[in-house]
Coordinates of N, CA and C in Angstrom, one line a residue:
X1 N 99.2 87.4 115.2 CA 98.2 87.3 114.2 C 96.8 87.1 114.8
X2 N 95.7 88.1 114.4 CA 94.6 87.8 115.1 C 93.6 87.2 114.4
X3 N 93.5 86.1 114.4 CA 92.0 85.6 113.9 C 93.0 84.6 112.4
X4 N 92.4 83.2 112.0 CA 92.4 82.4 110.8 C 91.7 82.1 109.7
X5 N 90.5 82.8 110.0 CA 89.5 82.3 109.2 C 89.2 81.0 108.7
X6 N 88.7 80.2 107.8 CA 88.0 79.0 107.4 C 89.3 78.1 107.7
X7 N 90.5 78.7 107.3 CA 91.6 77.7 107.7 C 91.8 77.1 106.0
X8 N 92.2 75.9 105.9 CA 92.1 75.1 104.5 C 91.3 74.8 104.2
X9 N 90.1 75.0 104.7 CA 88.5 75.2 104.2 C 88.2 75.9 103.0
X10 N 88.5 77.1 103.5 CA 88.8 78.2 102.4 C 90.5 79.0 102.7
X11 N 90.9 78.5 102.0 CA 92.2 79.2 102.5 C 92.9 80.3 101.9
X12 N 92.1 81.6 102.0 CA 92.0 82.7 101.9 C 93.7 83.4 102.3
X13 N 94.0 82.7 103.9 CA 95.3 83.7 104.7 C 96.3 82.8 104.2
X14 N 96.7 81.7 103.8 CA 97.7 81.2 103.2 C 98.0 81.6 102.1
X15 N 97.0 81.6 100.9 CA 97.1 82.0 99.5 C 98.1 83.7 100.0
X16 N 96.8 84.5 100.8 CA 97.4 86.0 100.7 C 99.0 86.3 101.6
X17 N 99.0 85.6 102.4 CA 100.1 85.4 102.7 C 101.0 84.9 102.0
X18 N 101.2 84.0 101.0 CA 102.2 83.5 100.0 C 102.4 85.1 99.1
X19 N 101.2 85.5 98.8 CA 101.6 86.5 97.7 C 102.4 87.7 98.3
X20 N 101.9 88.0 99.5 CA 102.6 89.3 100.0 C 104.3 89.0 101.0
X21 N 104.4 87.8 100.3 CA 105.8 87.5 101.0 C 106.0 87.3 102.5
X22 N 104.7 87.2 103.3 CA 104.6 87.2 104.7 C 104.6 85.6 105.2
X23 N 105.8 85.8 106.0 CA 105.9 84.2 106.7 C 105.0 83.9 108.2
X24 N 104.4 83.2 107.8 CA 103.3 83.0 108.7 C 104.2 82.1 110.0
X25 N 105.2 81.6 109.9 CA 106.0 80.6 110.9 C 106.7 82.2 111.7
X26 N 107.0 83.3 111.5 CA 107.4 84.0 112.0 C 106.5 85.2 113.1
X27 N 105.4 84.6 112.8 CA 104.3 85.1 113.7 C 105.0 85.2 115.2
X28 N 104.8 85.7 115.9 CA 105.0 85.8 117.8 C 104.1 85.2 118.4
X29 N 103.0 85.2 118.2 CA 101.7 84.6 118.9 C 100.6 84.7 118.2
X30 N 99.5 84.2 118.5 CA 98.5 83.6 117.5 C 96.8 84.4 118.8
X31 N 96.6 85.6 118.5 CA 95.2 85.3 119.1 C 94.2 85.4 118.3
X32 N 93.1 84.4 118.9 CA 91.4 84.1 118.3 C 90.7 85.1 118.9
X33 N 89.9 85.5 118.4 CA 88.5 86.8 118.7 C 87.7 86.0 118.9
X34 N 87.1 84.5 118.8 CA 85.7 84.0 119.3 C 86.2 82.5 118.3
X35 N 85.6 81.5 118.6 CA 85.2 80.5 118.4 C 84.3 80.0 117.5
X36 N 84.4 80.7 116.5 CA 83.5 80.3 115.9 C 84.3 79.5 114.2
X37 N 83.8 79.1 113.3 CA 84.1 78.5 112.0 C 85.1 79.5 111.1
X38 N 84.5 80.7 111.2 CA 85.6 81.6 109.7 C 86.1 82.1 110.8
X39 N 86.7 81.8 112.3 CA 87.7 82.7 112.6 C 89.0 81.5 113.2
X40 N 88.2 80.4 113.0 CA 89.4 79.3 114.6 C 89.8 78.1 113.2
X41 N 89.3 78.5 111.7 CA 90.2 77.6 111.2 C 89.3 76.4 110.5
X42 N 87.9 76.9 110.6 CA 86.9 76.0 109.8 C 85.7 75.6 110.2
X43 N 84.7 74.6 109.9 CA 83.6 73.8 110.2 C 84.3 72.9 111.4
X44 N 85.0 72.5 110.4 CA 85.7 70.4 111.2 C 85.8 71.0 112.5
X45 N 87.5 72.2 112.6 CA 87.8 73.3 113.5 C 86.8 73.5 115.1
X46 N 85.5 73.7 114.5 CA 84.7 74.1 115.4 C 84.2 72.8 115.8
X47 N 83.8 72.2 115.1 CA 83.3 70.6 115.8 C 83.9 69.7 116.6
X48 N 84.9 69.9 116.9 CA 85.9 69.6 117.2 C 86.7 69.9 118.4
X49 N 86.3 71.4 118.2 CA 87.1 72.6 119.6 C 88.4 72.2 119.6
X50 N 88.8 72.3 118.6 CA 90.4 72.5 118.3 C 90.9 73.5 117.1
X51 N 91.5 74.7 117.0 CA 92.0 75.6 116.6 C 92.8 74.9 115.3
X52 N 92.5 75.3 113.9 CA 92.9 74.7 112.8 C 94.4 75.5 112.4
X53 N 95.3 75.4 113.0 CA 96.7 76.2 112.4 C 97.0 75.8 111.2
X54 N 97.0 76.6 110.2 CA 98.0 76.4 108.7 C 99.3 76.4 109.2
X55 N 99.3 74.9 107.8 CA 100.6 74.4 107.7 C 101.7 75.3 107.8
X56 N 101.5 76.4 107.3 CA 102.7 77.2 106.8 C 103.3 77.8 108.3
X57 N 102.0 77.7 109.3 CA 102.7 77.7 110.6 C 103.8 77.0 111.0
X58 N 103.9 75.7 110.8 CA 104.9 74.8 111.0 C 104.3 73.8 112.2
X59 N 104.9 73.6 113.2 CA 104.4 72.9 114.2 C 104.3 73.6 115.6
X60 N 104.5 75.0 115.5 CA 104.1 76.2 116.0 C 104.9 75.8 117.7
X61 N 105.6 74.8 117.8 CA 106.8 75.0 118.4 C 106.4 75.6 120.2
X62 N 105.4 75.6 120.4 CA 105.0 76.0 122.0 C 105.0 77.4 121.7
X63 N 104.4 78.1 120.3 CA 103.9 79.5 120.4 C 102.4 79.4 121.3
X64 N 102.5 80.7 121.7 CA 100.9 80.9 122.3 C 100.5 81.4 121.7
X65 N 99.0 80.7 122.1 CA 97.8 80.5 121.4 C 96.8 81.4 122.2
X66 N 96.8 82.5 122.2 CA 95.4 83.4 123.2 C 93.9 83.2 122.9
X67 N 93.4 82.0 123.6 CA 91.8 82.1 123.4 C 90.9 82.4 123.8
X68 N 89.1 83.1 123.9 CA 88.4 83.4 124.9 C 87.7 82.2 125.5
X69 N 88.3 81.1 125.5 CA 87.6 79.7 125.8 C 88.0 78.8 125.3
X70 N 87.7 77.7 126.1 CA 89.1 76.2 126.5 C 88.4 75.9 124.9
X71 N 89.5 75.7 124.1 CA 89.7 75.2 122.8 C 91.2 74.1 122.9
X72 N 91.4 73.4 122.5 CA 92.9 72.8 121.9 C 93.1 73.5 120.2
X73 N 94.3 73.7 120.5 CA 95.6 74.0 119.0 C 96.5 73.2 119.3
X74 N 97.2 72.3 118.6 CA 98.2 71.3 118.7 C 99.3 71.8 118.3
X75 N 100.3 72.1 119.1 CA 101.9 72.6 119.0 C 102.0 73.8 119.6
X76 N 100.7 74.5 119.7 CA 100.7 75.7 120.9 C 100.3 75.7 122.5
X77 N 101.1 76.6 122.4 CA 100.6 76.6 124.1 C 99.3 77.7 124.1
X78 N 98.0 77.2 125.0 CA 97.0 77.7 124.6 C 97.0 78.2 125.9
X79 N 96.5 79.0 125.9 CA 96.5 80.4 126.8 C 95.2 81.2 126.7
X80 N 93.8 80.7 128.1 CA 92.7 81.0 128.0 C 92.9 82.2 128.7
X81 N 92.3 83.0 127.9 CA 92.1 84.4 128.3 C 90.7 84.5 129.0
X82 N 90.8 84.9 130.5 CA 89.8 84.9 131.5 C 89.0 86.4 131.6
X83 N 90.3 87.7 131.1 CA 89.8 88.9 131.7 C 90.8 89.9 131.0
X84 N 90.6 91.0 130.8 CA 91.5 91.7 130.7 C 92.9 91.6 130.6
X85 N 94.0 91.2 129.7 CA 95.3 91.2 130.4 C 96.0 91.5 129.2
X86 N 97.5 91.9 129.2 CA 98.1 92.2 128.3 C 99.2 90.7 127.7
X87 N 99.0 91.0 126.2 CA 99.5 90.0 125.4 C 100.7 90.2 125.1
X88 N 102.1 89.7 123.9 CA 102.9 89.9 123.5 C 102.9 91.4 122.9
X89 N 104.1 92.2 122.6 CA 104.5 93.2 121.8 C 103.5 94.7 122.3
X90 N 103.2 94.5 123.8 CA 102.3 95.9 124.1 C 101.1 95.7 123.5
X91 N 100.3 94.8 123.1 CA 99.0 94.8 122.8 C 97.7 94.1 124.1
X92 N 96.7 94.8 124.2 CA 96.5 94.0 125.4 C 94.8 93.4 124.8
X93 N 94.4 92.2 125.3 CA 92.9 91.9 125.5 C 91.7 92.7 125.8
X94 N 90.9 92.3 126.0 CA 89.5 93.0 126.4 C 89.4 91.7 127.5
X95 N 89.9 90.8 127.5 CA 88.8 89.7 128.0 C 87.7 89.5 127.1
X96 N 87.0 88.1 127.5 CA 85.9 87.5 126.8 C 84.8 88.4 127.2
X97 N 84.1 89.1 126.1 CA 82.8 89.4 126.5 C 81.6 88.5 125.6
X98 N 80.5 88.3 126.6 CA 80.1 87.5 126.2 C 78.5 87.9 125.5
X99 N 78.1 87.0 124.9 CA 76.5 87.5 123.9 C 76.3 86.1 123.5
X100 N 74.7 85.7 124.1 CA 73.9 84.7 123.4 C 73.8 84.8 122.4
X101 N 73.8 84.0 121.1 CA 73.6 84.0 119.6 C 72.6 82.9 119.2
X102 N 72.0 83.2 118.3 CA 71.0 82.0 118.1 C 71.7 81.1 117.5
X103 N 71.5 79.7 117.7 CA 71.9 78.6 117.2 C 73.7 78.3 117.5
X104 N 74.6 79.5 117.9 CA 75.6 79.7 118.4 C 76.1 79.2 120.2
X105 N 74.4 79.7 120.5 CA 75.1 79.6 122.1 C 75.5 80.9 122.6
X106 N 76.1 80.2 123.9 CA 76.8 81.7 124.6 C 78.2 81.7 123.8
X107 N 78.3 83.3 123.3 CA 79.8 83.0 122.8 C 80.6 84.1 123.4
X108 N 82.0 84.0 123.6 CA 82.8 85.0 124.2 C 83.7 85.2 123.2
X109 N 83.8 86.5 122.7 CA 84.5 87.1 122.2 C 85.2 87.8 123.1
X110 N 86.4 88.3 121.9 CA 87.9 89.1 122.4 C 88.4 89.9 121.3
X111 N 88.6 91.4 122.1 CA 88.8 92.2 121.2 C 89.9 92.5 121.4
X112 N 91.3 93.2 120.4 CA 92.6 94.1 121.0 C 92.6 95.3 121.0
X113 N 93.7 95.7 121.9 CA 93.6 96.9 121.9 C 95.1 97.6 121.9
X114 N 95.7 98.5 121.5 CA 96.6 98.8 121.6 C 96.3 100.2 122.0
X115 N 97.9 100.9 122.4 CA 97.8 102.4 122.8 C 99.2 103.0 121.8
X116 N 98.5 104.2 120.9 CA 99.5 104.1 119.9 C 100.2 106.0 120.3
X117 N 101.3 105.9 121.1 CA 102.3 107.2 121.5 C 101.5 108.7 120.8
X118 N 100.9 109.4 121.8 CA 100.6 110.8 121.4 C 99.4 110.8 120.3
X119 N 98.3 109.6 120.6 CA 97.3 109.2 119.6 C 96.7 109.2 120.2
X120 N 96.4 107.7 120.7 CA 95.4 107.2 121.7 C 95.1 105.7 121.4
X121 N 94.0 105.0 121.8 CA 93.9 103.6 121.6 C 93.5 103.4 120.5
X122 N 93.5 102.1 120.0 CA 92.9 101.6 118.9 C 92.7 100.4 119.2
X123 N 91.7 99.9 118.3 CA 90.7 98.4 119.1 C 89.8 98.1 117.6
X124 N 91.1 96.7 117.9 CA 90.5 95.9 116.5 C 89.5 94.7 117.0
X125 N 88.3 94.7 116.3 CA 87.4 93.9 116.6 C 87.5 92.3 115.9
X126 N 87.0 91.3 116.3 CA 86.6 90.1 115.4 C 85.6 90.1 114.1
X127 N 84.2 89.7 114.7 CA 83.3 90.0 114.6 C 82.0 91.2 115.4
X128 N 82.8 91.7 116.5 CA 82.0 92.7 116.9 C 80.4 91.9 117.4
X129 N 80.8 90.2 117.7 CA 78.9 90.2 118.6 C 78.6 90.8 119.8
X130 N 79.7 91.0 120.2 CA 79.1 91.9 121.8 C 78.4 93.1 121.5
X131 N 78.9 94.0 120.5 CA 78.4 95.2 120.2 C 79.7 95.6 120.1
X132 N 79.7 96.8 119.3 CA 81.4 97.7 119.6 C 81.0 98.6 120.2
X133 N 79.6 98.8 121.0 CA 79.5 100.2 121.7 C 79.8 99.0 123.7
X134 N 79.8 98.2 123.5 CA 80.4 97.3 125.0 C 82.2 97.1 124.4
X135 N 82.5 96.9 123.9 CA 83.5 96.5 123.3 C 84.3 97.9 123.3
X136 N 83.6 99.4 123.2 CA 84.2 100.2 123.3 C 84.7 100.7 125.0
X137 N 83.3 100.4 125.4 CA 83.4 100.5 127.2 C 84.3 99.9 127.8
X138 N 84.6 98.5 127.4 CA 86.1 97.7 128.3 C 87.1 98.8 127.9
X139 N 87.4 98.7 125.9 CA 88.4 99.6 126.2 C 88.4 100.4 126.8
X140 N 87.8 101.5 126.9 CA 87.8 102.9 127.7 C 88.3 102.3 129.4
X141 N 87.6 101.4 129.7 CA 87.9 100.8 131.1 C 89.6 100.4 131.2
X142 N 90.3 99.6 130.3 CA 92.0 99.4 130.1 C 92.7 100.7 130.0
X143 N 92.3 101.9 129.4 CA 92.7 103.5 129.1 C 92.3 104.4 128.9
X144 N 92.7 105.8 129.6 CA 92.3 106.9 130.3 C 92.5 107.5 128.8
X145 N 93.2 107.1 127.6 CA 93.5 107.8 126.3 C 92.3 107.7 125.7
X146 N 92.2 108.6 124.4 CA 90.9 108.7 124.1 C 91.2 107.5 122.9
X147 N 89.9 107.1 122.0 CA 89.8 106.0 121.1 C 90.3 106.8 120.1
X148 N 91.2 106.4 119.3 CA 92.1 106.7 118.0 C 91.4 106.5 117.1
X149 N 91.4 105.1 116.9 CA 90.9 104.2 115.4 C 90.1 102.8 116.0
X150 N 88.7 102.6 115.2 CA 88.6 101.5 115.4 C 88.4 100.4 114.3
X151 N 88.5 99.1 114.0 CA 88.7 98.4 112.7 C 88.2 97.2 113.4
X152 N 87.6 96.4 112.3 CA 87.2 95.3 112.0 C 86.0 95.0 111.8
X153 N 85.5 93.7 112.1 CA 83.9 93.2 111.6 C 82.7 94.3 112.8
X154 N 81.7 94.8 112.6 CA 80.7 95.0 113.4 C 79.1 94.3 113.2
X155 N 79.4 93.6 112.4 CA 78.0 92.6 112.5 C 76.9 93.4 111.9
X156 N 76.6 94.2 110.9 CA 75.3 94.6 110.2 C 75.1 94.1 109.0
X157 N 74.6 93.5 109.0 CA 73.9 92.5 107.5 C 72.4 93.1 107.7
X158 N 72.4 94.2 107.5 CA 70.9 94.6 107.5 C 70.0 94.5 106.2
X159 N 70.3 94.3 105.3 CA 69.9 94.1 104.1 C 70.2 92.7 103.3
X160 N 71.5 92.1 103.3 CA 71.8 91.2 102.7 C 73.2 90.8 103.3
X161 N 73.6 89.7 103.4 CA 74.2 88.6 104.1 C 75.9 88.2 103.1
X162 N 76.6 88.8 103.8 CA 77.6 88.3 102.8 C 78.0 86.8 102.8
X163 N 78.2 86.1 104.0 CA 78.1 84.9 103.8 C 76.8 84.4 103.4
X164 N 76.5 83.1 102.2 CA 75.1 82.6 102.0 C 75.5 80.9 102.2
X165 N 74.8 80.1 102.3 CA 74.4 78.8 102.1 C 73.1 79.2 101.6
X166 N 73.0 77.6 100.5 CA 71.6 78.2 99.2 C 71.0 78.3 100.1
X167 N 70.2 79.4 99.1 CA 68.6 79.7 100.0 C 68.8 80.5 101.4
X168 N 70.1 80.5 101.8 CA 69.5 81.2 103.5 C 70.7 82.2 103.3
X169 N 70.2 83.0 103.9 CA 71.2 84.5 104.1 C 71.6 84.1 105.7
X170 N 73.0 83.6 106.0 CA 73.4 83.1 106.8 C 73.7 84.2 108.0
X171 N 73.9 85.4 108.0 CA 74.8 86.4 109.0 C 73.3 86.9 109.3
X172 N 72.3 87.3 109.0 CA 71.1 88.2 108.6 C 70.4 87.0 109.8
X173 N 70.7 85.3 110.4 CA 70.0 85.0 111.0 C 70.9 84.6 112.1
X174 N 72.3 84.0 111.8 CA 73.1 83.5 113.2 C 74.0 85.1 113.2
X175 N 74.0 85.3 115.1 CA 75.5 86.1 115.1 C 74.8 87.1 115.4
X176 N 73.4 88.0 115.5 CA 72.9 89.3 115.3 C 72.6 89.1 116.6
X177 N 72.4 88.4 117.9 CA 72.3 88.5 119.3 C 70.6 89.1 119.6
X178 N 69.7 88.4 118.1 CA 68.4 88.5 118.6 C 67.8 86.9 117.9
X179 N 66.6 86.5 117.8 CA 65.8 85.5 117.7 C 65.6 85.6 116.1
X180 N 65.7 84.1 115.8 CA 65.7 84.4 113.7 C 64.2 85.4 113.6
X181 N 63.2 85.5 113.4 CA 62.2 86.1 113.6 C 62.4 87.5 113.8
X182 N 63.4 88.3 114.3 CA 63.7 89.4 114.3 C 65.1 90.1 113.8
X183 N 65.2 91.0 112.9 CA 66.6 91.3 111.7 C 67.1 93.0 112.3
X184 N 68.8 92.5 112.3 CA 68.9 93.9 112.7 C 68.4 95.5 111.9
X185 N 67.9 96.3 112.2 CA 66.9 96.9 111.4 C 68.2 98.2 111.3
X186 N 67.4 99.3 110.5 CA 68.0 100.7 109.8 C 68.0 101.5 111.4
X187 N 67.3 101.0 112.4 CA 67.2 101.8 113.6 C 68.3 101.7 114.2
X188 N 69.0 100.4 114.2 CA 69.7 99.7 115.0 C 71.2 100.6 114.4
X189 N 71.8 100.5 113.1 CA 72.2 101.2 112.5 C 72.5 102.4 112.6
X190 N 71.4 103.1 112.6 CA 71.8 104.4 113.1 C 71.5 104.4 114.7
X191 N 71.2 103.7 115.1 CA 72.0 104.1 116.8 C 73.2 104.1 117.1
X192 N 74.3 102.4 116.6 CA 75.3 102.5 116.0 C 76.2 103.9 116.1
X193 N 75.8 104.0 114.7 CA 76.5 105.3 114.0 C 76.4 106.4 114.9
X194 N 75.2 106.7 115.9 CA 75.4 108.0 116.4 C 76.3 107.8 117.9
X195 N 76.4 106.5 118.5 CA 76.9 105.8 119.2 C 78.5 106.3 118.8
X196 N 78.7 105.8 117.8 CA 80.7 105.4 117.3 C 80.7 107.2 117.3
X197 N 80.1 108.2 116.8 CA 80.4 109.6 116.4 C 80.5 109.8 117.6
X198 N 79.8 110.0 118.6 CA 79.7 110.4 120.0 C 81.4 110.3 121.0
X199 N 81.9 108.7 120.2 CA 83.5 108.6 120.5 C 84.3 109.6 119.9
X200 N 84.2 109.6 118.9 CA 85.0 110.4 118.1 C 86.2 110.4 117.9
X201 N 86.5 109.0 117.1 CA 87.8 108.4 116.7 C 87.8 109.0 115.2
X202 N 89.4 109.3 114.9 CA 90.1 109.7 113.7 C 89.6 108.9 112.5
X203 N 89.6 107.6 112.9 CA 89.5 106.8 111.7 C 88.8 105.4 112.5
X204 N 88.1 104.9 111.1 CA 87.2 103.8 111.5 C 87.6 103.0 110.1
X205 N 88.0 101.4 110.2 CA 88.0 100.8 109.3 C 87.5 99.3 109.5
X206 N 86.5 99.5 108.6 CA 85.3 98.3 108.5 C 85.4 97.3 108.0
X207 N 85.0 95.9 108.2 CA 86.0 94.7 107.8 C 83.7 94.4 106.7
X208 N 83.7 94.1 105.5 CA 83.1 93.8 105.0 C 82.5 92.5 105.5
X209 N 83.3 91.5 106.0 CA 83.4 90.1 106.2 C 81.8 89.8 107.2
X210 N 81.2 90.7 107.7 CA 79.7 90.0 108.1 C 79.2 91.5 108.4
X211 N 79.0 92.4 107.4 CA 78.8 93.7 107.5 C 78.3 93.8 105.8
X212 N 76.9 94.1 105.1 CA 76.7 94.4 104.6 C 76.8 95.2 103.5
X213 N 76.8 95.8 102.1 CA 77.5 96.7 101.4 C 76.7 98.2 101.9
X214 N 75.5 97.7 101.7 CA 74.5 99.2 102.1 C 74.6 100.0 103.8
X215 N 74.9 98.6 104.5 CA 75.5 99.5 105.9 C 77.0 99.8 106.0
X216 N 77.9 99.5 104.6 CA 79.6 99.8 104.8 C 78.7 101.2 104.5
X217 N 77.9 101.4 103.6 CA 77.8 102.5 102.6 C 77.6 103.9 103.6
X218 N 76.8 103.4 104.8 CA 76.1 104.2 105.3 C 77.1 104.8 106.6
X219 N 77.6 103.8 106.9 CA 79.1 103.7 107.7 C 79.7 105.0 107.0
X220 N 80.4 104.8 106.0 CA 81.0 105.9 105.1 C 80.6 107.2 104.8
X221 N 79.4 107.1 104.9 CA 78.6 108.9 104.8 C 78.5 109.4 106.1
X222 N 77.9 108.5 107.2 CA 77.4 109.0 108.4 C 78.5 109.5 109.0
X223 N 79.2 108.5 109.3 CA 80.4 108.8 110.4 C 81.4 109.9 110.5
X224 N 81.7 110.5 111.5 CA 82.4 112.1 111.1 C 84.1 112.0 111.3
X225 N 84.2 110.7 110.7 CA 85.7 110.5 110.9 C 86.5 110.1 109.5
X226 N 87.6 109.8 109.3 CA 88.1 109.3 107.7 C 87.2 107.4 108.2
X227 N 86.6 107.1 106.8 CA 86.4 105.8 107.5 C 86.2 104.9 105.6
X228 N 87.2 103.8 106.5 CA 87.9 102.9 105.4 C 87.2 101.5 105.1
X229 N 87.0 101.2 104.0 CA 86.5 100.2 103.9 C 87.8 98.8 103.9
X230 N 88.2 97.7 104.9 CA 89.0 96.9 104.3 C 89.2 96.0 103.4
X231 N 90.8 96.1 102.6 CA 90.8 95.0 101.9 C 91.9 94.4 101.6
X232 N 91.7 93.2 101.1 CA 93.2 92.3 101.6 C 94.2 92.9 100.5
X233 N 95.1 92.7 101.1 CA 96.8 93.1 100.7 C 97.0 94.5 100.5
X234 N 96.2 95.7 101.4 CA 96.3 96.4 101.5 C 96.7 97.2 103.2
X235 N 98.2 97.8 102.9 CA 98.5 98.0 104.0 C 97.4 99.5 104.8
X236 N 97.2 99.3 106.1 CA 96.9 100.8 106.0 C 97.7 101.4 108.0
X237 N 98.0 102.5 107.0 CA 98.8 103.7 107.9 C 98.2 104.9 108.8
X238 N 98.1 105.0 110.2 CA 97.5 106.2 110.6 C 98.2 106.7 112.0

């Protein structure tokens, strides 16, 4: 399982996991993409530096816990991921790459990657603060296969902020890897986009979760590949 989000803060992956019949105690291993609040399990979670596991985990029994930095999870074996290496079931890390964030700090993110038989890689992101055009280069660096599919958050809130606290458009100021005073712009965007085309992966699937509607939008027209917007309880096949 990669990433928890808010945890019982908002508990978004328990609910959807109850509905789709999925036992979350049956997981193999548990890896985090970055340290931060909507991915390690909450606010408290992050204050804390301890990884929030749902209950429905159980007492997670000495599963491993893959993180990009010394966190505690209680019942796992936590397993700080330094660099590159490969994880359970053939999927492997990126290692921590790292990006100053405002009011964040230095944070290290971790991306996966897998290699899927007579395809090529595919590389699911977190939040995508390194960039997915660095995040593309490790992978390339783990495999000589070309990029298949890429999915998850890429960080454009260039217009409007899907997470808010009143009054402040929260992603539009932390997480963008520039100074509040400056917003990722329409330039930035389409560098982006001419960037991901240049790879030229089959399919691209975009996690809404700190990616605005007007840049999913633009995602979807520009890109010269099938490209999906995600959504929960929706399986997808490629």
């Amino acid at each position: 399982l990669f990433d928890l989000g808010f945890g019982s803060e908002m508990p978004a992956l328990a609910h959807n996991a109850a509905k789709l019949n999925f036992k979350l105690n049956q997981v193999d291993a548990l890896v985090i993409s970055h340290l931060h609040p909507d991915h390690m399990g909450g606010f408290k979670a992050f204050r804390n530096n301890q990884i929030a596991i749902p209950l429905a985990f159980g007492k997670g029994n000495g599963m491993a816990c893959f993180a990009p930095a010394e966190v505690g999870a209680d019942g796992f074996e936590t397993k700080i991921v330094q660099g590159p290496r490969m994880l359970p079931a053939g999927i492997a890390s990126t290692g921590p790459l790292s990006r100053s964030l405002f009011f964040m700090g230095l944070t290290e993110e971790q991306a996966i990657v897998a290699r899927l038989k007579d395809k090529g890689v595919v590389v699911i992101t977190g939040c995508g603060h390194p960039t997915i055009e660095i995040i593309i280069q490790m992978a390339k660096r783990l495999s000589d296969d070309p990029i298949y599919a890429i999915g998850g958050g890429l960080h454009f809130p260039v217009t409007d902020s899907p997470l808010r606290k009143p009054g402040l458009k929260v992603q539009m100021i932390w997480g963008t890897g520039k100074p509040p005073w400056q917003k990722i712009t329409e330039q930035d965007l389409e560098q982006t986009i001419e960037n991901l085309n240049a790879v030229c992966p089959k399919h691209i699937f975009l996690s809404p979760h700190d990616t605005c509607d007007y840049a999913l939008q633009r995602f979807k027209t520009s890109l010269n590949c099938q490209t999906h917007i995600l959504e929960s309880g929706v399986t997808y096949s490629f």
